mmCIF file of C-alpha atoms in Angstrom:
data_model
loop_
_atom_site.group_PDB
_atom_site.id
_atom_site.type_symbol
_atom_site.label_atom_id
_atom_site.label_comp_id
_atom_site.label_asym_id
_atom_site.label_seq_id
_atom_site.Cartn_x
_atom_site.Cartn_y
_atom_site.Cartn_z
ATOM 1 C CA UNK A 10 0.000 0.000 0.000
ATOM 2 C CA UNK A 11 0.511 3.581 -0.468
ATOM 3 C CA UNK A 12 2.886 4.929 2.885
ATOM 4 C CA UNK A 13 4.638 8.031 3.996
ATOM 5 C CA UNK A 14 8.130 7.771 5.679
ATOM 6 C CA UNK A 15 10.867 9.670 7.142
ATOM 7 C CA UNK A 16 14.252 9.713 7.095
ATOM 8 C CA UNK A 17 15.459 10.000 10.900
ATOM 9 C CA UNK A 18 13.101 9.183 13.591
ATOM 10 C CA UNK A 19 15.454 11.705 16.226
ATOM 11 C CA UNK A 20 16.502 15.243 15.666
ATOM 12 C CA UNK A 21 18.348 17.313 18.082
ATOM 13 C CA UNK A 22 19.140 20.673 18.119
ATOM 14 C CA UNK A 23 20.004 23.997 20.490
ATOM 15 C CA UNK A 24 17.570 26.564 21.227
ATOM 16 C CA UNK A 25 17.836 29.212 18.430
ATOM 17 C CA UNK A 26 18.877 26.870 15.919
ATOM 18 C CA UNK A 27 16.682 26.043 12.568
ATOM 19 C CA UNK A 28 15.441 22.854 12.175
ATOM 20 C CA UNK A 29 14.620 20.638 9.101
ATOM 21 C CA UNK A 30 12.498 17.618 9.346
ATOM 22 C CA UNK A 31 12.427 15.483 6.256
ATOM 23 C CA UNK A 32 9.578 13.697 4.708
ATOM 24 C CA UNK A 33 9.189 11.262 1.911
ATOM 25 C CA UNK A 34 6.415 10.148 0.541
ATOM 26 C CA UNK A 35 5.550 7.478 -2.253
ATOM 27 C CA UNK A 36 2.363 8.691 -4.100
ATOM 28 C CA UNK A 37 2.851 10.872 -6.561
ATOM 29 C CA UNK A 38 -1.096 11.285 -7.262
ATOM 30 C CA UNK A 39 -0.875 12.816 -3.638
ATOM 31 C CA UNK A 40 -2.400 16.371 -3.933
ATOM 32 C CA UNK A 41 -2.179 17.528 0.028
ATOM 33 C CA UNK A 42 0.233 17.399 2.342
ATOM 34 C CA UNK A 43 0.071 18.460 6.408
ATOM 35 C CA UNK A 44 2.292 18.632 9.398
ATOM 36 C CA UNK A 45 1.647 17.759 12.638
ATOM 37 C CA UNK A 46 3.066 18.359 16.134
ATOM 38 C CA UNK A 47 2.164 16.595 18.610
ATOM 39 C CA UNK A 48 3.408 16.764 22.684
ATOM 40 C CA UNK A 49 3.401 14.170 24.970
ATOM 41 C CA UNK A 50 -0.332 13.319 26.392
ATOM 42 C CA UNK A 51 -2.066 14.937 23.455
ATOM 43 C CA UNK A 52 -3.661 15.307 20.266
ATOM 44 C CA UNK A 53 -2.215 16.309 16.613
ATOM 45 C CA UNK A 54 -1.867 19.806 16.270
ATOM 46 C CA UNK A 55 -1.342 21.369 12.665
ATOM 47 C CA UNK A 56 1.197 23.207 12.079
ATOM 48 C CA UNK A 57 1.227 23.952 8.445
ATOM 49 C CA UNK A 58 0.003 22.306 5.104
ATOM 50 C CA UNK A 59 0.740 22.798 1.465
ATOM 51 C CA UNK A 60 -0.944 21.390 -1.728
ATOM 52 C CA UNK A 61 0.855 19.817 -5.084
ATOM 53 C CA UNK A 62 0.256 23.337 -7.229
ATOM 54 C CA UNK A 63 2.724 24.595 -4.601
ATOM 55 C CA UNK A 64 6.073 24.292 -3.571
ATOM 56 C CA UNK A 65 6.496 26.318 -0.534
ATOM 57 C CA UNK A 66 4.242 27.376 1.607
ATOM 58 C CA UNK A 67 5.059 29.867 5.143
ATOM 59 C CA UNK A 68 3.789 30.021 8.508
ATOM 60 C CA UNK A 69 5.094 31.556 11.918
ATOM 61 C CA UNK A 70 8.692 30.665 12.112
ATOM 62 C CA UNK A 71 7.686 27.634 9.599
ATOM 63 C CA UNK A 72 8.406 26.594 6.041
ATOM 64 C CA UNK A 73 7.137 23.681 4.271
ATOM 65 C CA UNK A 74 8.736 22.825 0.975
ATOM 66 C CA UNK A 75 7.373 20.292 -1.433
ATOM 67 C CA UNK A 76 9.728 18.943 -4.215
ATOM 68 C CA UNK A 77 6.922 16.750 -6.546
ATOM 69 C CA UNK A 78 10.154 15.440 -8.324
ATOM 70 C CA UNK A 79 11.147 13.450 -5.653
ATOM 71 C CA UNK A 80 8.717 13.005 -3.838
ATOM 72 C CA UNK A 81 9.900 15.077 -0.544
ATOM 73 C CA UNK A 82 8.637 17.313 1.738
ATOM 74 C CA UNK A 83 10.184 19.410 4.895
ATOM 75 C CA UNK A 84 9.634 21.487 7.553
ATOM 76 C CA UNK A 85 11.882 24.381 8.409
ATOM 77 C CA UNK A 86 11.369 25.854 11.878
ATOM 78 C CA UNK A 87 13.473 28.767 12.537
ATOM 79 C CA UNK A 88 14.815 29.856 15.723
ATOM 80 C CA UNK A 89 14.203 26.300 17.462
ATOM 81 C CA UNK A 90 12.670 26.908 20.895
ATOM 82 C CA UNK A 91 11.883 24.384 23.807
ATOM 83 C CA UNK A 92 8.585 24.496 23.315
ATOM 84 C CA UNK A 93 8.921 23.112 19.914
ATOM 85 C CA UNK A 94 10.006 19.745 21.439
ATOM 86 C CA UNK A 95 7.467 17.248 19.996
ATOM 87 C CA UNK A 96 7.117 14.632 17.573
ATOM 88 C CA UNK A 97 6.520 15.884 13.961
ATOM 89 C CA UNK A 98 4.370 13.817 11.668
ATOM 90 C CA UNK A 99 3.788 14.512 7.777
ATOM 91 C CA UNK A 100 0.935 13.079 6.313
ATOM 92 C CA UNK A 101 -0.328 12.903 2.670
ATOM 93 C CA UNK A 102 -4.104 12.438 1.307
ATOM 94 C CA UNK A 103 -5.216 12.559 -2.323
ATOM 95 C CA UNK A 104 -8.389 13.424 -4.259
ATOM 96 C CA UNK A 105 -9.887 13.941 -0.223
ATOM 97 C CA UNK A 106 -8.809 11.090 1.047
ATOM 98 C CA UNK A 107 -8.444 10.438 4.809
ATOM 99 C CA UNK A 108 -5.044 11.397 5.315
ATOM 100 C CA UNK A 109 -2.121 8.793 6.139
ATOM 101 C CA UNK A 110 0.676 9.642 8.097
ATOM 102 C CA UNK A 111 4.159 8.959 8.361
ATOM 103 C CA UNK A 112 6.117 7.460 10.960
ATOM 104 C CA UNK A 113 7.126 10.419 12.650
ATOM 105 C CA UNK A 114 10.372 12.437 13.904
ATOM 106 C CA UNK A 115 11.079 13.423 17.822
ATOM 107 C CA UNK A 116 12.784 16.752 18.079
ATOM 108 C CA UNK A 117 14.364 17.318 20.890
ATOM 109 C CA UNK A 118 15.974 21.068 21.687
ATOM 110 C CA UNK A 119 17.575 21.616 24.285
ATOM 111 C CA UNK A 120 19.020 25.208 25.919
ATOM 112 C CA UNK B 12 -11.278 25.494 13.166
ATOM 113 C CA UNK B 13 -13.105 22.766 14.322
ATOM 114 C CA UNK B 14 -12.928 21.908 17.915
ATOM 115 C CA UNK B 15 -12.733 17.942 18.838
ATOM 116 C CA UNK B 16 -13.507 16.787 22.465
ATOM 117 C CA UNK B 17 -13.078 13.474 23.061
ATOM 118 C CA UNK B 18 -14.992 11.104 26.027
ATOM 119 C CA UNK B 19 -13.138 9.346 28.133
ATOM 120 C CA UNK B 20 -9.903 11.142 27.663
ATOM 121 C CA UNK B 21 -8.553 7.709 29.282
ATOM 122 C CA UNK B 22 -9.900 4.284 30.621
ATOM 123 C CA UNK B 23 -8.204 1.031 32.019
ATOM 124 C CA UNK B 24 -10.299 -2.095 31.352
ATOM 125 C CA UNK B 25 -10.310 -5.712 31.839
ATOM 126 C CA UNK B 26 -9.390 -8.111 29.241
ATOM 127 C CA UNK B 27 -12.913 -9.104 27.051
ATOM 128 C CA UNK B 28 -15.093 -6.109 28.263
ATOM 129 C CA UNK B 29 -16.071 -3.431 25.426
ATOM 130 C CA UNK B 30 -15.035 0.668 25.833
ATOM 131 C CA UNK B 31 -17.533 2.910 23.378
ATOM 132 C CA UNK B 32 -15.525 6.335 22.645
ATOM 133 C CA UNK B 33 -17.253 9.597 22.167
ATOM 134 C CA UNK B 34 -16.518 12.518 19.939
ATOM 135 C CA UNK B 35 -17.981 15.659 19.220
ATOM 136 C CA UNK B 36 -17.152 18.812 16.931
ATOM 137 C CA UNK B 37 -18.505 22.334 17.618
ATOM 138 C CA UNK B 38 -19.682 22.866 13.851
ATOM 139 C CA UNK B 39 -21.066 20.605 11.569
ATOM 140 C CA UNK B 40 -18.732 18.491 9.198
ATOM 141 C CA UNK B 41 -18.390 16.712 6.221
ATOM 142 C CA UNK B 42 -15.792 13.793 7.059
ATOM 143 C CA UNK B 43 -14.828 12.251 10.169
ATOM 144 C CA UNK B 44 -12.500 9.528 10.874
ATOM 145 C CA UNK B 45 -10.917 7.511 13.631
ATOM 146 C CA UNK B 46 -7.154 6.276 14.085
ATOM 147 C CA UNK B 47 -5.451 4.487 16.079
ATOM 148 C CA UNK B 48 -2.019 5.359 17.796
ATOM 149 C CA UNK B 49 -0.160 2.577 19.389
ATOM 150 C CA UNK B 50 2.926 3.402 22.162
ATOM 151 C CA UNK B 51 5.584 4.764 20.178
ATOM 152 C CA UNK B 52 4.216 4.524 16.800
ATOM 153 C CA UNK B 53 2.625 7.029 14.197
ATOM 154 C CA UNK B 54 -1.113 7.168 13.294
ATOM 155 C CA UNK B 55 -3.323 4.130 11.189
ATOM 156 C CA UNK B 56 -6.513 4.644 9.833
ATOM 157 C CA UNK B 57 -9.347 2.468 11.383
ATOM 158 C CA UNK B 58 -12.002 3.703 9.016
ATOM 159 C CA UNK B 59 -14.086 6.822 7.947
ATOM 160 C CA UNK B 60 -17.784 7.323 9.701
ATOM 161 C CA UNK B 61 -20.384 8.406 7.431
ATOM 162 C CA UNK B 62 -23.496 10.118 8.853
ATOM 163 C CA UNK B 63 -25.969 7.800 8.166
ATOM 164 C CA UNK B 64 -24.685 4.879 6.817
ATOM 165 C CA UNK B 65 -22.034 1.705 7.978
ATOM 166 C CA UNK B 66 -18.632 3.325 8.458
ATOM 167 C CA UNK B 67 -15.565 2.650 5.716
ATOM 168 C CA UNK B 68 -13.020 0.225 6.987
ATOM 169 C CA UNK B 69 -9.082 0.458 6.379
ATOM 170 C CA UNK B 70 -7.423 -3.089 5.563
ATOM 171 C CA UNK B 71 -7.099 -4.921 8.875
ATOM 172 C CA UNK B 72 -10.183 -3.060 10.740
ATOM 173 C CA UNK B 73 -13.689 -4.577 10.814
ATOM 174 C CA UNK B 74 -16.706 -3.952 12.256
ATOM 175 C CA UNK B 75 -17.309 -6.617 14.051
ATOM 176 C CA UNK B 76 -14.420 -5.384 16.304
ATOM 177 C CA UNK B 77 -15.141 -1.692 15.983
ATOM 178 C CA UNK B 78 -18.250 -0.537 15.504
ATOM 179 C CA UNK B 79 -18.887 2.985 14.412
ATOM 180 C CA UNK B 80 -21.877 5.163 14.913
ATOM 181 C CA UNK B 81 -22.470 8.785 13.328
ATOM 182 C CA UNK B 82 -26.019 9.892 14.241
ATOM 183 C CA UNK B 83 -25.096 13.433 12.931
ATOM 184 C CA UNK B 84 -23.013 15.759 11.361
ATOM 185 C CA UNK B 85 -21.307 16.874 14.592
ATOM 186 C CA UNK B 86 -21.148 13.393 16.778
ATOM 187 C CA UNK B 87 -20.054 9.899 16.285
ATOM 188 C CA UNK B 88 -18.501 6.998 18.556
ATOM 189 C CA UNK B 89 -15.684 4.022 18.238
ATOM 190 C CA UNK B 90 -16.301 0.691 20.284
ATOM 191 C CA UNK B 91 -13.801 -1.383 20.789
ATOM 192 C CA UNK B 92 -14.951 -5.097 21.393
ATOM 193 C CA UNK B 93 -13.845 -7.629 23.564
ATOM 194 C CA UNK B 94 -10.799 -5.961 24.126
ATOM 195 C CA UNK B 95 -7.375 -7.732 24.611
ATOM 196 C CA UNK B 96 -4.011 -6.210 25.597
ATOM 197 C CA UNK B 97 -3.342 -5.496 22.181
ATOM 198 C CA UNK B 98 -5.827 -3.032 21.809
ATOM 199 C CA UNK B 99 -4.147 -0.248 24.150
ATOM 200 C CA UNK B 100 -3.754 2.673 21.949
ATOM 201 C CA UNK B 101 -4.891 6.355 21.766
ATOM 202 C CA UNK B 102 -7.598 6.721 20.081
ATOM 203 C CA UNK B 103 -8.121 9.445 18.328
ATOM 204 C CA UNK B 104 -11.433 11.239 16.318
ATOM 205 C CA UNK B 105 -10.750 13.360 13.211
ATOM 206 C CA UNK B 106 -12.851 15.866 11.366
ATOM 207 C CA UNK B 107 -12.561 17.931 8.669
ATOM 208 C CA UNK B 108 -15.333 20.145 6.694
ATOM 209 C CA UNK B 109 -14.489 19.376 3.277
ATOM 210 C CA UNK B 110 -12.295 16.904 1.392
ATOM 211 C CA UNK B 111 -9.013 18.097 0.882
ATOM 212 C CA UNK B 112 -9.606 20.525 4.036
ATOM 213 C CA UNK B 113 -7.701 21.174 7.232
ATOM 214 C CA UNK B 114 -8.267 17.832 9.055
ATOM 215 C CA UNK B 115 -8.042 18.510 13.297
ATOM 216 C CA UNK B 116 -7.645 16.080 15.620
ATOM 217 C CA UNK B 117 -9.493 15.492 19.357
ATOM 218 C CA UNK B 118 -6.717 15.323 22.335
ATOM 219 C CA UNK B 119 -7.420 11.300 22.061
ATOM 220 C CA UNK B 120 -8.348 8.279 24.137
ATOM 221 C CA UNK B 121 -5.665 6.527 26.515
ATOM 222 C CA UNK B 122 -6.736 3.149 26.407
ATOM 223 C CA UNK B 123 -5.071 0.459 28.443
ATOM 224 C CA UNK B 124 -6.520 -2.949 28.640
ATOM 225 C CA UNK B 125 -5.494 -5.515 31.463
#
């Protein structure tokens, strides 16, 4: 079946630091792509989503860039703060499909 | 954005007993879905609830095991059936309002079954 992976599960960094997270996926009919945080105890939260007619999108000290050649996606967080410590999940859906996720990346930063 | 509460936000049960989760949005939407989170691990689809009719499945899911309700456009529930240790997860309810839409997540279901 269709499935969404990463390339490291752990990424550690200092406070102030930028961050990339890296995300592959393996459908290319795949048309919308989200990011997730999620802390200890608690839901998903989304952070930031982009669809296939674009290749980078920007939030609040967060980038996602989508490269439809090879099938990748990140997320750029600048200026790394503690409270960004979470696990990161990308997930993919297509023609509004449920959307299925990858296997996720802990950040850890510490000051 | 939606808002997704979730009911219980955690339970410990006994080996062959049934847990029915609740969830409810604060607007009316199209899709909503349930996953499942095992310790460690990312999230898998259990299956899509359609107001109205028998819920969609994922590959490895059925409904003998979970059934789904969705009375309404704002409300539907996740049973899980005689449960065995296996079945501790989070469970977690998803909505969005249209395909291809934000989808938000409720804070989950701590599940722990002895």
């Amino acid at each position: 079946g269709e499935s969404v992976g990463l390339h490291l599960p752990t990424l550690s960094v200092q406070e102030g630091d930028n961050s990339i997270i890296n995300c592959a996926y393996s459908n290319s009919a795949s048309d919308y792509f989200i990011w997730y945080k999620q802390e200890s105890g608690k839901g998903p939260q989304f952070i930031i989503d982009i669809r296939s007619n674009m290749d980078k999108r920007q939030g609040q000290r967060v980038t996602v860039l989508l490269n439809k050649t090879v099938k990748h996606l990140s997320l750029q967080i600048a200026a790394t703060q503690p409270g960004d410590s979470a696990v990161y999940f990308c997930a993919e859906s297509w023609a509004g499909t449920a959307l299925i996720f990858g296997k996720g990346t802990t950040l850890s930063v510490s000051s | 954005s939606a808002v997704i509460s979730q009911k219980p936000s955690r339970d410990i049960c006994q080996r062959g007993t049934s847990l029915t989760i609740q969830c409810q949005v604060d607007s009316q939407v199209t899709m909503m879905f349930w996953y499942r989170q095992q310790p460690g691990q990312s999230l898998t689809l259990i299956a899509t609830a359609n107001q109205g009719s028998e819920a969609t499945y994922e590959s490895g899911f059925v409904i003998d095991k979970f059934p789904i309700s969705r009375p309404n456009l704002t409300f539907s529930t996740l049973t899980v059936s005689n449960m065995s240790p296996e079945d501790s997860s989070i469970y977690l309810c998803s909505a969005w309002d249209s395909p291809g839409d934000t989808q938000y997540f409720g804070p989950g279901t701590r599940l722990t079954v002895l």
